mmCIF file of C-alpha atoms and ligand atoms in Angstrom:
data_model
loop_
_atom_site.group_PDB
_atom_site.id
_atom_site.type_symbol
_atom_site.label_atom_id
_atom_site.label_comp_id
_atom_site.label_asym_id
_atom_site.label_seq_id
_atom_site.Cartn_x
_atom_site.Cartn_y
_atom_site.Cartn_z
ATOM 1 C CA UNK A 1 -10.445 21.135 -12.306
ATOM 2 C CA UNK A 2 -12.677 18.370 -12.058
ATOM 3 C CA UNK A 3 -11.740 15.753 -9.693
ATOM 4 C CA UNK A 4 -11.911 11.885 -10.481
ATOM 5 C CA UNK A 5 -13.775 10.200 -8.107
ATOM 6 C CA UNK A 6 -12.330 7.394 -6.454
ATOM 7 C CA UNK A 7 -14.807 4.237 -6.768
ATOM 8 C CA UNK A 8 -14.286 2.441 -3.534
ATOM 9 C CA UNK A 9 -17.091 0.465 -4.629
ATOM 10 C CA UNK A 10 -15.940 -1.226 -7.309
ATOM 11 C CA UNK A 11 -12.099 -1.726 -6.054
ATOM 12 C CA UNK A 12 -13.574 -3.333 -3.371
ATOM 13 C CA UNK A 13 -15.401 -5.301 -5.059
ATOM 14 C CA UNK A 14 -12.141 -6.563 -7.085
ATOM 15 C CA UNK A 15 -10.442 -7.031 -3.525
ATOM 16 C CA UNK A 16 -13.125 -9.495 -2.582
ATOM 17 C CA UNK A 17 -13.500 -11.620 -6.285
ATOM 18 C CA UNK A 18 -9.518 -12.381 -5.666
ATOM 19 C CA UNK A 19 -9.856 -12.959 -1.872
ATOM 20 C CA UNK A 20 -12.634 -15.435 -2.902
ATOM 21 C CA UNK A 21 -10.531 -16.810 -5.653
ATOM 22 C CA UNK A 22 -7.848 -17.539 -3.264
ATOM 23 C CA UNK A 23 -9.853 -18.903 -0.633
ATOM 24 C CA UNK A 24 -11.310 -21.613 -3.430
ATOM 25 C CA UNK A 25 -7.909 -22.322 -4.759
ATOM 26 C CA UNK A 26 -5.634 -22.417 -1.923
ATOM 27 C CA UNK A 27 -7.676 -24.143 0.975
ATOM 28 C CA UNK A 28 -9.494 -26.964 -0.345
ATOM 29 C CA UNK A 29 -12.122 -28.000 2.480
ATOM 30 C CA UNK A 30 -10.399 -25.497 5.080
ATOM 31 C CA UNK A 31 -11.872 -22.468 5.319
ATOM 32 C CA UNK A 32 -10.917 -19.103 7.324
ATOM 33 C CA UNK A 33 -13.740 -18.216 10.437
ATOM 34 C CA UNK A 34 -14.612 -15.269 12.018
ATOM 35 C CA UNK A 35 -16.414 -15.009 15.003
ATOM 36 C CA UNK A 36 -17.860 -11.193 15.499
ATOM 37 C CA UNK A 37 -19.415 -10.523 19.057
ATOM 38 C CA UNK A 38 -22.352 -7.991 18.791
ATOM 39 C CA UNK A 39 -23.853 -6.909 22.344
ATOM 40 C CA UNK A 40 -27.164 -5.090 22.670
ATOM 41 C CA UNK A 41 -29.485 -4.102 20.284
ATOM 42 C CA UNK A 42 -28.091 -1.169 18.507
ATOM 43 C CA UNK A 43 -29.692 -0.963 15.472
ATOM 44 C CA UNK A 44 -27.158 0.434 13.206
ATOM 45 C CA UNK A 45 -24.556 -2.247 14.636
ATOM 46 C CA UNK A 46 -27.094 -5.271 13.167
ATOM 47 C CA UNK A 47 -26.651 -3.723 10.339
ATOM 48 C CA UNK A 48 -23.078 -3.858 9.936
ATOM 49 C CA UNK A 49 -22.967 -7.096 10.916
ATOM 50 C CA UNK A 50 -25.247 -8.689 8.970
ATOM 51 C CA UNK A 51 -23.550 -6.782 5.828
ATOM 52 C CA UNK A 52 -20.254 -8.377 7.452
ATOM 53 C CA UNK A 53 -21.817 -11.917 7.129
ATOM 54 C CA UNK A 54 -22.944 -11.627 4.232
ATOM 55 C CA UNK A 55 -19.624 -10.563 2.837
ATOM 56 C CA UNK A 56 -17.647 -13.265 4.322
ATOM 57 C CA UNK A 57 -20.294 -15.973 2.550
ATOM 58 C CA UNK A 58 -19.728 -14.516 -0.635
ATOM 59 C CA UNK A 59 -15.789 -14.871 -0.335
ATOM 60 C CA UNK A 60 -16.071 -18.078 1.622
ATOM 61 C CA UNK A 61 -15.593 -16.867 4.881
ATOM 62 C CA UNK A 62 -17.352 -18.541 7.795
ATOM 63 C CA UNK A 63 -19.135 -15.964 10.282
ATOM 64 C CA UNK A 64 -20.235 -16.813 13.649
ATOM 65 C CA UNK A 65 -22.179 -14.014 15.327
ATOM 66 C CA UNK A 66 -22.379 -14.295 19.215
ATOM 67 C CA UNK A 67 -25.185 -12.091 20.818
ATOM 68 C CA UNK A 68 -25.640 -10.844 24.074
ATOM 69 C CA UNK A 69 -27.563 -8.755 25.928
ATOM 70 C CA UNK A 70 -26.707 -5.165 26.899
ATOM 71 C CA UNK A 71 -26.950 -6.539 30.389
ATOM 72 C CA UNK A 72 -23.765 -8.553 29.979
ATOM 73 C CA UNK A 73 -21.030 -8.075 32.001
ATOM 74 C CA UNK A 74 -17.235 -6.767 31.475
ATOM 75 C CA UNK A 75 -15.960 -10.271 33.305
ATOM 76 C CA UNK A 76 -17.997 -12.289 31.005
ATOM 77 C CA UNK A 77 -17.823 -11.035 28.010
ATOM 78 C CA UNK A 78 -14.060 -11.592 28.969
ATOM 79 C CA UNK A 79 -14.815 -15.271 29.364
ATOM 80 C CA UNK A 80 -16.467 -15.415 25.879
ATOM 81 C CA UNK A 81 -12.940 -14.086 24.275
ATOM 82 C CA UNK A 82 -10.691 -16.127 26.282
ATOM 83 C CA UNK A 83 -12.920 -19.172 24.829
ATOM 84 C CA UNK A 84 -12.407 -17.818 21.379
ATOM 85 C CA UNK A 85 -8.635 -17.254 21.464
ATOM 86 C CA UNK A 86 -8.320 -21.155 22.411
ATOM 87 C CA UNK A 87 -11.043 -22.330 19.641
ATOM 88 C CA UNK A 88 -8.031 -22.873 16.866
ATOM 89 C CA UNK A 89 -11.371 -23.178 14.792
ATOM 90 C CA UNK A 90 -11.821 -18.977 14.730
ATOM 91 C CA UNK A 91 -8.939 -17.651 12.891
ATOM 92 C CA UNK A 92 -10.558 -13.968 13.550
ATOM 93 C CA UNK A 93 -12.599 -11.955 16.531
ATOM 94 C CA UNK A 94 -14.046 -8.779 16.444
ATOM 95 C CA UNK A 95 -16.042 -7.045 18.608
ATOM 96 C CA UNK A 96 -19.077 -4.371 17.063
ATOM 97 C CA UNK A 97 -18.572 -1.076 18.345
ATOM 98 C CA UNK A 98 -20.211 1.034 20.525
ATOM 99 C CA UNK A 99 -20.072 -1.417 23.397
ATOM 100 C CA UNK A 100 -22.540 -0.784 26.410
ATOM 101 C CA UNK A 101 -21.327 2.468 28.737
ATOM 102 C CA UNK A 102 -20.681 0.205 31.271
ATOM 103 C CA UNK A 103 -17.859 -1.807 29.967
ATOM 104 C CA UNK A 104 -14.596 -0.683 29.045
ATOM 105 C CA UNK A 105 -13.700 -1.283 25.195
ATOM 106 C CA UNK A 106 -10.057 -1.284 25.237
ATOM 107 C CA UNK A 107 -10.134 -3.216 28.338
ATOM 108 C CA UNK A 108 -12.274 -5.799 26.169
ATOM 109 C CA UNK A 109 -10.412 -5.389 22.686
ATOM 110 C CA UNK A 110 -6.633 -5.716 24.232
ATOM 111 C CA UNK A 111 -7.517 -9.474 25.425
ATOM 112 C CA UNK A 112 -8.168 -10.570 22.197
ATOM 113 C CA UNK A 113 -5.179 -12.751 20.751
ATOM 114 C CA UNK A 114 -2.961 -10.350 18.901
ATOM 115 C CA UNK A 115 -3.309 -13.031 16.172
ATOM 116 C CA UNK A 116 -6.899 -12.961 16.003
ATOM 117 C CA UNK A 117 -7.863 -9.379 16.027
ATOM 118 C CA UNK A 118 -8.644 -8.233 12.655
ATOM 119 C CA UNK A 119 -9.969 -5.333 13.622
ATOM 120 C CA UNK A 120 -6.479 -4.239 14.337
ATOM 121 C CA UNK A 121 -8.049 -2.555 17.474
ATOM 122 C CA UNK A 122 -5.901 -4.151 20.022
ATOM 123 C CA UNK A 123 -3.241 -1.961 21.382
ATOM 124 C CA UNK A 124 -0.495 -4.323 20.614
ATOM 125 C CA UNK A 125 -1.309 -4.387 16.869
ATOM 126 C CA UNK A 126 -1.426 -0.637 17.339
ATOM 127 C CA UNK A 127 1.807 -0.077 18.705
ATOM 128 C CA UNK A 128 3.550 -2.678 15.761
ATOM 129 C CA UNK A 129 1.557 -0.480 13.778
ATOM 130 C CA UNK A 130 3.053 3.100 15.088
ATOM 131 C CA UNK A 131 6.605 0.963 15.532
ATOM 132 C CA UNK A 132 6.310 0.049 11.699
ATOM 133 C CA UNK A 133 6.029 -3.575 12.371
ATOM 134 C CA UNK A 134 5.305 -5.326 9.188
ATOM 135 C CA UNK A 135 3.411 -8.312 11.511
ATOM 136 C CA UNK A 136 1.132 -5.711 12.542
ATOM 137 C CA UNK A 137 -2.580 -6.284 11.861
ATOM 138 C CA UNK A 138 -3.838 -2.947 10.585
ATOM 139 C CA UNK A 139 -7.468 -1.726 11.165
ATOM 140 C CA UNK A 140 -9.355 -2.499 7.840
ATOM 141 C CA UNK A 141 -10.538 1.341 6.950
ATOM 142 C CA UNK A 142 -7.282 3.248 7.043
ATOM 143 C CA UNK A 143 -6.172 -0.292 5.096
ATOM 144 C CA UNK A 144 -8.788 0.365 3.039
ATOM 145 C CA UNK A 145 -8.194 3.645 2.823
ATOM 146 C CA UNK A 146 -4.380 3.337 1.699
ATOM 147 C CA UNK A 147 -5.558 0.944 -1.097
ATOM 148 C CA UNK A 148 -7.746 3.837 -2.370
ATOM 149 C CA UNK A 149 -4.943 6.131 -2.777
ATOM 150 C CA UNK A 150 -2.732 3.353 -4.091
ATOM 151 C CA UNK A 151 -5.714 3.248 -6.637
ATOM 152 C CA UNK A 152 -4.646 6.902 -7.708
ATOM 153 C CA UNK A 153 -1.192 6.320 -8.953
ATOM 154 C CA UNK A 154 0.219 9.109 -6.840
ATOM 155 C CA UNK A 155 3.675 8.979 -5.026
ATOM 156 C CA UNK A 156 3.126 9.198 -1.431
ATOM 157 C CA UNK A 157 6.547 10.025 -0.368
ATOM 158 C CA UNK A 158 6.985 13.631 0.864
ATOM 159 C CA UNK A 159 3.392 13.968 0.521
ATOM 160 C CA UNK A 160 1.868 16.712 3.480
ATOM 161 C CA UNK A 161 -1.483 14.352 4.009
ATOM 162 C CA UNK A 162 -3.418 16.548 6.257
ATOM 163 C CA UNK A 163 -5.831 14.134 8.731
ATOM 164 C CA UNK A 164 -9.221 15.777 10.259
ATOM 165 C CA UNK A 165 -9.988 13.066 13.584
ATOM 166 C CA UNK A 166 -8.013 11.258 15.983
ATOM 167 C CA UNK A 167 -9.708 8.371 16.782
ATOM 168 C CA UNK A 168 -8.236 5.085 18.117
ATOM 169 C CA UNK A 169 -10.489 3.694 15.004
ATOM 170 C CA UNK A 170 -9.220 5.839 11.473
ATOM 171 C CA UNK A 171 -7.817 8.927 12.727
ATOM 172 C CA UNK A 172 -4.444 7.642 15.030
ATOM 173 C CA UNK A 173 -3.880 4.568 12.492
ATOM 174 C CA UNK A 174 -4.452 6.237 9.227
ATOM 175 C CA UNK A 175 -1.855 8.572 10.559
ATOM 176 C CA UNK A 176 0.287 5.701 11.055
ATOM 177 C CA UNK A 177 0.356 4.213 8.059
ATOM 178 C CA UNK A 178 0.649 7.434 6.061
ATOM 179 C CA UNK A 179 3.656 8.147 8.088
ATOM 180 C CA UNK A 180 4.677 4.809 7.550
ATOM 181 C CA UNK A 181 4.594 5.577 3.713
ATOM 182 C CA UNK A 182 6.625 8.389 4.094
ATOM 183 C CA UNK A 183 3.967 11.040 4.250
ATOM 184 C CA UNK A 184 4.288 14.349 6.120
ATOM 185 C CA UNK A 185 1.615 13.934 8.574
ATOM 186 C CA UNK A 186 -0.965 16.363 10.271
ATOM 187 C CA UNK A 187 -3.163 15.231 12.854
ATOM 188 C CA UNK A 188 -5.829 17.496 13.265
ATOM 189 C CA UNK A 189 -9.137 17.223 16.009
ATOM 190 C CA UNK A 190 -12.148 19.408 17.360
ATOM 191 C CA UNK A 191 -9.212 21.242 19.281
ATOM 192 C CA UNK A 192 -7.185 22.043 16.422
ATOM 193 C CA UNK A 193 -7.317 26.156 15.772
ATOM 194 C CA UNK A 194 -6.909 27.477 12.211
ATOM 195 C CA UNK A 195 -7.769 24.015 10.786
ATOM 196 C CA UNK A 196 -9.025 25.207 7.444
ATOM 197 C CA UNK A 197 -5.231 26.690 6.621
ATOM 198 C CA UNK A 198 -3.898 23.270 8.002
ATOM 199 C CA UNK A 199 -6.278 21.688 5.586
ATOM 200 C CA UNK A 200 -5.310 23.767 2.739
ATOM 201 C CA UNK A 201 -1.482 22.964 3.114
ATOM 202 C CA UNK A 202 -2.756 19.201 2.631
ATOM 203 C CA UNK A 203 -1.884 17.160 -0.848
ATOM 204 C CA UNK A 204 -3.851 14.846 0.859
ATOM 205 C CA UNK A 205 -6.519 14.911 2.920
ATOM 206 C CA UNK A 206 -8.381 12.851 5.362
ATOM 207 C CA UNK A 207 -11.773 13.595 6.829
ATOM 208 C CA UNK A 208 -12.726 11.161 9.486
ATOM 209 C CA UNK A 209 -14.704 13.645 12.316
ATOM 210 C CA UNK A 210 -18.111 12.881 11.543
ATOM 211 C CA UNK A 211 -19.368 16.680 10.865
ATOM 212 C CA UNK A 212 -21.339 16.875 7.506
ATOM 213 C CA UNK A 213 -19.953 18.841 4.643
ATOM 214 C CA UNK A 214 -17.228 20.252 7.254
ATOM 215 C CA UNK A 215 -14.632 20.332 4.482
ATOM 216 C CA UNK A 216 -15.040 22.889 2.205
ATOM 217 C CA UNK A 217 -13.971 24.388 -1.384
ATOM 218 C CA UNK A 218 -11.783 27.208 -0.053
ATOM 219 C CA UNK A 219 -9.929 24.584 2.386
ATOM 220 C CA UNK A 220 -8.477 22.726 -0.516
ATOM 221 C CA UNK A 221 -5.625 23.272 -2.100
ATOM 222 C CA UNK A 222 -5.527 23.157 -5.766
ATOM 223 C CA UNK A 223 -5.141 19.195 -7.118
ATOM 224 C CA UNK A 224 -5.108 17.633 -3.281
ATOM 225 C CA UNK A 225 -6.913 14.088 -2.855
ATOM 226 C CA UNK A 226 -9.862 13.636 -0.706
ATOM 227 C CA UNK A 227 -10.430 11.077 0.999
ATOM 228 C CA UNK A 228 -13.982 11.294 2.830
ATOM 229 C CA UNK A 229 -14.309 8.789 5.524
ATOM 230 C CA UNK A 230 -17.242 10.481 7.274
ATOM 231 C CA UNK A 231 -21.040 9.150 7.216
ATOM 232 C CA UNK A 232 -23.699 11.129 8.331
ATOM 233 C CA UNK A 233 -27.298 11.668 7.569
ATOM 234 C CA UNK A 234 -28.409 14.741 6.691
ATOM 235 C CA UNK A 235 -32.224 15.013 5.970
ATOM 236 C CA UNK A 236 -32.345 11.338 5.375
ATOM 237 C CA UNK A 237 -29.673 12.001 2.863
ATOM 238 C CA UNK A 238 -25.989 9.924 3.692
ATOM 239 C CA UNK A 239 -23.459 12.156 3.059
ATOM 240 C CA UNK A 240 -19.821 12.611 4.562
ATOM 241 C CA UNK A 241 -17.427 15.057 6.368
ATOM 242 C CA UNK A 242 -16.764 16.760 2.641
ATOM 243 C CA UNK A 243 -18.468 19.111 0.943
ATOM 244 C CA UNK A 244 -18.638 17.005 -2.343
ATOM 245 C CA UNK A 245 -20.088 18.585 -5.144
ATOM 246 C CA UNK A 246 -18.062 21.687 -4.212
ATOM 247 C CA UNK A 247 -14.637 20.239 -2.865
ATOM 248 C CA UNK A 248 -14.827 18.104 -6.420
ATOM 249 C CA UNK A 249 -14.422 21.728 -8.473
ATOM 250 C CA UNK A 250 -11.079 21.804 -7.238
ATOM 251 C CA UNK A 251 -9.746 18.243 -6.059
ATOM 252 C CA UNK A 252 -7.826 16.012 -8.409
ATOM 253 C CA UNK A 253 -9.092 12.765 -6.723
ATOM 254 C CA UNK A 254 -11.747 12.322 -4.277
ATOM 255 C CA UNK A 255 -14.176 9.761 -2.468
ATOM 256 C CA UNK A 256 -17.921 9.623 -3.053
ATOM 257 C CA UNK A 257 -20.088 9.185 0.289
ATOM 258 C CA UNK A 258 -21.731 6.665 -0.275
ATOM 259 C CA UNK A 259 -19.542 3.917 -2.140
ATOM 260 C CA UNK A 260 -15.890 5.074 -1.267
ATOM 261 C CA UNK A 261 -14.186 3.928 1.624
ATOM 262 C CA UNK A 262 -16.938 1.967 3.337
ATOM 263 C CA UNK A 263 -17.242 -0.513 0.827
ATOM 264 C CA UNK A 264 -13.099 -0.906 1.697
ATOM 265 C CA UNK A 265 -13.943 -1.695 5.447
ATOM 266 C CA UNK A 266 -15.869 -4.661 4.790
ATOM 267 C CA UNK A 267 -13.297 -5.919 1.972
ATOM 268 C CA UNK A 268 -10.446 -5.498 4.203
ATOM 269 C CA UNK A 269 -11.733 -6.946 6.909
ATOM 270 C CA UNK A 270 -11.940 -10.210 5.193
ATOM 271 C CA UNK A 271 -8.644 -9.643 3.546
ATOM 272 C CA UNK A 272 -7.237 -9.798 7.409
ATOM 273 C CA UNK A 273 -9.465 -12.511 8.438
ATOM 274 C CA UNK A 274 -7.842 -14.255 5.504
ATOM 275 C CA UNK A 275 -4.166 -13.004 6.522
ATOM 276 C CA UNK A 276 -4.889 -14.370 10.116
ATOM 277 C CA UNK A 277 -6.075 -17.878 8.718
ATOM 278 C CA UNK A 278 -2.914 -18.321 6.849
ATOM 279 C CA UNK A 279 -0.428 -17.015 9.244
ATOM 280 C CA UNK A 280 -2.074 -19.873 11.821
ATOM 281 C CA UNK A 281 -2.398 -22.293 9.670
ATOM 282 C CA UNK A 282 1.768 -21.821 8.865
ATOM 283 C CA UNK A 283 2.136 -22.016 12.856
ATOM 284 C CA UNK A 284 0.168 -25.359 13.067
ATOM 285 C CA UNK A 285 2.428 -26.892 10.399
ATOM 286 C CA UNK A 286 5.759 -25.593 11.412
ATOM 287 C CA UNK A 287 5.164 -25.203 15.051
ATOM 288 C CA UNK A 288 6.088 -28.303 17.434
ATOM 289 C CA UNK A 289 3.992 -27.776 20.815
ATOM 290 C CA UNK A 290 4.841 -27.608 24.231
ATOM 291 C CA UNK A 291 1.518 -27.225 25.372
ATOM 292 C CA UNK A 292 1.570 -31.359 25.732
ATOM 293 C CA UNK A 293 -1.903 -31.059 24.243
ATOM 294 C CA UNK A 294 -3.330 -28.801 27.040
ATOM 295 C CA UNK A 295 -5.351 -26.526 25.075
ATOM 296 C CA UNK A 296 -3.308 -24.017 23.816
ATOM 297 C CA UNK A 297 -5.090 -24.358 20.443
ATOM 298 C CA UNK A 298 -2.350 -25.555 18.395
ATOM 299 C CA UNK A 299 -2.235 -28.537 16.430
ATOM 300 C CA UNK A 300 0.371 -30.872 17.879
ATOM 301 C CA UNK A 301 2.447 -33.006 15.370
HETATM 302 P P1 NAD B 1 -14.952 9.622 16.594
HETATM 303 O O1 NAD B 1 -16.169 10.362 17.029
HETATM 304 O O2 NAD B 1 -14.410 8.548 17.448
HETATM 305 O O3 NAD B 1 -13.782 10.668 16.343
HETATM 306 C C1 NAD B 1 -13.999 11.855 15.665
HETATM 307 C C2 NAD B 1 -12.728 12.648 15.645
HETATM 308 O O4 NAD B 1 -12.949 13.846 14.913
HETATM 309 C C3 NAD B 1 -12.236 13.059 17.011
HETATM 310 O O5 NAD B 1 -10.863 12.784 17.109
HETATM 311 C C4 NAD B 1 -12.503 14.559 17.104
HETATM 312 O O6 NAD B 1 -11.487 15.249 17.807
HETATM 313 C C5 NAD B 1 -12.500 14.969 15.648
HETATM 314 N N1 NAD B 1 -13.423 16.089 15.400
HETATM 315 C C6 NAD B 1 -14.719 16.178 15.756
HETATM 316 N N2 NAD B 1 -15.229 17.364 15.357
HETATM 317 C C7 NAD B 1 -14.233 18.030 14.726
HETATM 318 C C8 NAD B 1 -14.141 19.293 14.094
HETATM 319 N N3 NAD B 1 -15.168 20.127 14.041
HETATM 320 N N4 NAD B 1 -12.959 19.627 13.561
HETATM 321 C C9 NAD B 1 -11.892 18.802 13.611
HETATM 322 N N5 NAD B 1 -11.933 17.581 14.180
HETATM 323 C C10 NAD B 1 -13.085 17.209 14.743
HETATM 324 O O7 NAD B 1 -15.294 9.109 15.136
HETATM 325 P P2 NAD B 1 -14.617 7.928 14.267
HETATM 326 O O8 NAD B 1 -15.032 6.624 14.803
HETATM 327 O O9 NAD B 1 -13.184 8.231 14.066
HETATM 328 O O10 NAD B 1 -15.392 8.161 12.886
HETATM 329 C C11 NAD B 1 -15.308 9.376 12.176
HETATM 330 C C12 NAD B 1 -16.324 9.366 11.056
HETATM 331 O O11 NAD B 1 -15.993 8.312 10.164
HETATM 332 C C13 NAD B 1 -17.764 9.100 11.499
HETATM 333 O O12 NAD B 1 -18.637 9.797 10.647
HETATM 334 C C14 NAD B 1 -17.912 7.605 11.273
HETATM 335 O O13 NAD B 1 -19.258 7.238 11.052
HETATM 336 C C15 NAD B 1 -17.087 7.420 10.043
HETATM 337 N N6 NAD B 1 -16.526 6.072 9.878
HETATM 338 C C16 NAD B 1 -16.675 5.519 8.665
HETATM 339 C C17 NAD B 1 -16.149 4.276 8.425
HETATM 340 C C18 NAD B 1 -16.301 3.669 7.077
HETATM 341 O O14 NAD B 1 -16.074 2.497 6.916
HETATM 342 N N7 NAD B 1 -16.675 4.448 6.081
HETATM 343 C C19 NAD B 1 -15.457 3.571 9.443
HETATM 344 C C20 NAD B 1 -15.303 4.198 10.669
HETATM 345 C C21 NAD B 1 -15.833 5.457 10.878
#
């Protein structure tokens, strides 16, 4: 068997011509913002965030970046949030990770409005998420992720999808959602024993651990998808957590490193900055205040 490969590239790509379409048609002069806080100077983090910007201008998405120092504080980069959860004008917030050592992520990402965070990395969007919540706002890879199987045609239900990584990121919410799609889930991790005959059991499989070409041939079970979410560098070279050229011998589907499920992260991320925008934009109009017009960020009638 040869597997098909799964061109995240170019269903992303589709994802974002219709979110742009939408964003023309629907909204007239209003258009969704997101306001992405980048600390430090991590090099690889510029990166993403200047691909994010860019992304968001081509669907008509306004991006504000907000940089700080690596010398910034927990207590005032808590300050910056609270100011944009009241801005009504930023529909979505996100914070680039890795933050600095010395302040505590999920201390940081938990007091963003549930509302806002389109990252999804809030624990309150991750508990509607593992309570099945259809309000929750899931993280945009395993999104993205679940639109590249969707891509496949295959039934999910009763499905064993196998998942390498447990990360608050992909591995515990691409668990989630699987489950929530009525997969038979397996999480695995760097304590799992026997994990290449978990991995073999696996119609599906997930590889999000960051160890290159981890995944091999004789792991796979005849006809399983592969979904690679890895990216590492090997000799200069990117490649992911599978080991492609082999794995593809006996896969039916799988993702290409590069061009399969980042391109989704970006696409998806829009697609819930979007979601956010029009979920507030329905509160403003059918929402009567109490706030008496003390800053709550609504629009008062
Ligand atoms: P992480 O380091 O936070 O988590 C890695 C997980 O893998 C951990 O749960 C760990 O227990 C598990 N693990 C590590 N070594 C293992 C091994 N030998 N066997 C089994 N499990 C093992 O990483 P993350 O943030 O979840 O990211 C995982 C990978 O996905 C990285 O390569 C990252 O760059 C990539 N990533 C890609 C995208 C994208 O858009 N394509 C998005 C996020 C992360």
């Amino acid at each position: 068997m040869t597997a098909k490969i799964i061109d995240g590239k170019t269903i992303a790509a589709k994802v974002r011509e219709e979110l742009a379409q939408k964003i023309v048609s629907e909204n007239g002069q209003d258009m969704p913002v997101l306001a992405v806080i980048l600390v430090g100077d991590n090099e690889a983090s510029r990166i993403y965030v200047r691909n994010k910007k860019k992304a968001a201008a081509e669907v008509g998405i306004g991006c504000e970046v907000l940089e700080f120092s690596d010398t910034i504080g927990e207590h005032a980069l808590l300050e910056v949030i609270d100011e944009l959860n009241k801005n009504s004008y930023i529909n979505g917030i996100i914070v680039q990770l890795p933050l600095p050592k010395h302040i505590d992520s999920l201390h940081i990402l938990s007091k963003i409005r549930p509302e806002k965070d389109v990252d999804g990395f809030n624990p309150y969007n991750a508990g509607l998420l593992a309570c099945r919540e259809p309000d929750a706002i899931v993280s945009a890879t395993p999104r993205g992720i679940l639109k590249l199987l969707e891509s496949t045609g295959i039934e999910l239900t009763g499905k064993h999808a196998v998942v390498i990584g447990r990360s608050n990121i992909v591995g515990r919410p691409v668990s989630m959602l699987l489950l929530n799609q009525d997969c038979t889930v397996s999480i695995t991790h760097s304590k799992t024993e026997n994990l290449s005959e978990i991995v073999r059991q696996g119609d599906i499989v997930v590889a999000a651990c960051g160890c290159a070409k981890l995944v091999k041939k004789e792991w796979i079970k005849e006809g399983a998808v592969i979904i690679d979410v890895g990216i590492n560098r090997v000799d200069g070279k990117l490649c992911g957590d599978v080991d492609f050229d082999a794995v593809c011998e006996k896969a039916a589907f799988i993702t290409p490193v590069p061009g399969g499920v980042g391109p989704m992260t970006v696409a998806m991320l829009l697609e819930n900055t979007y979601e956010a925008f029009k979920k507030q934009q329905k509160l403003k109009t059918d929402h009567v205040c109490q706030c008496g017009g003390h800053g709550c960020g609504c629009h008062h009638k």
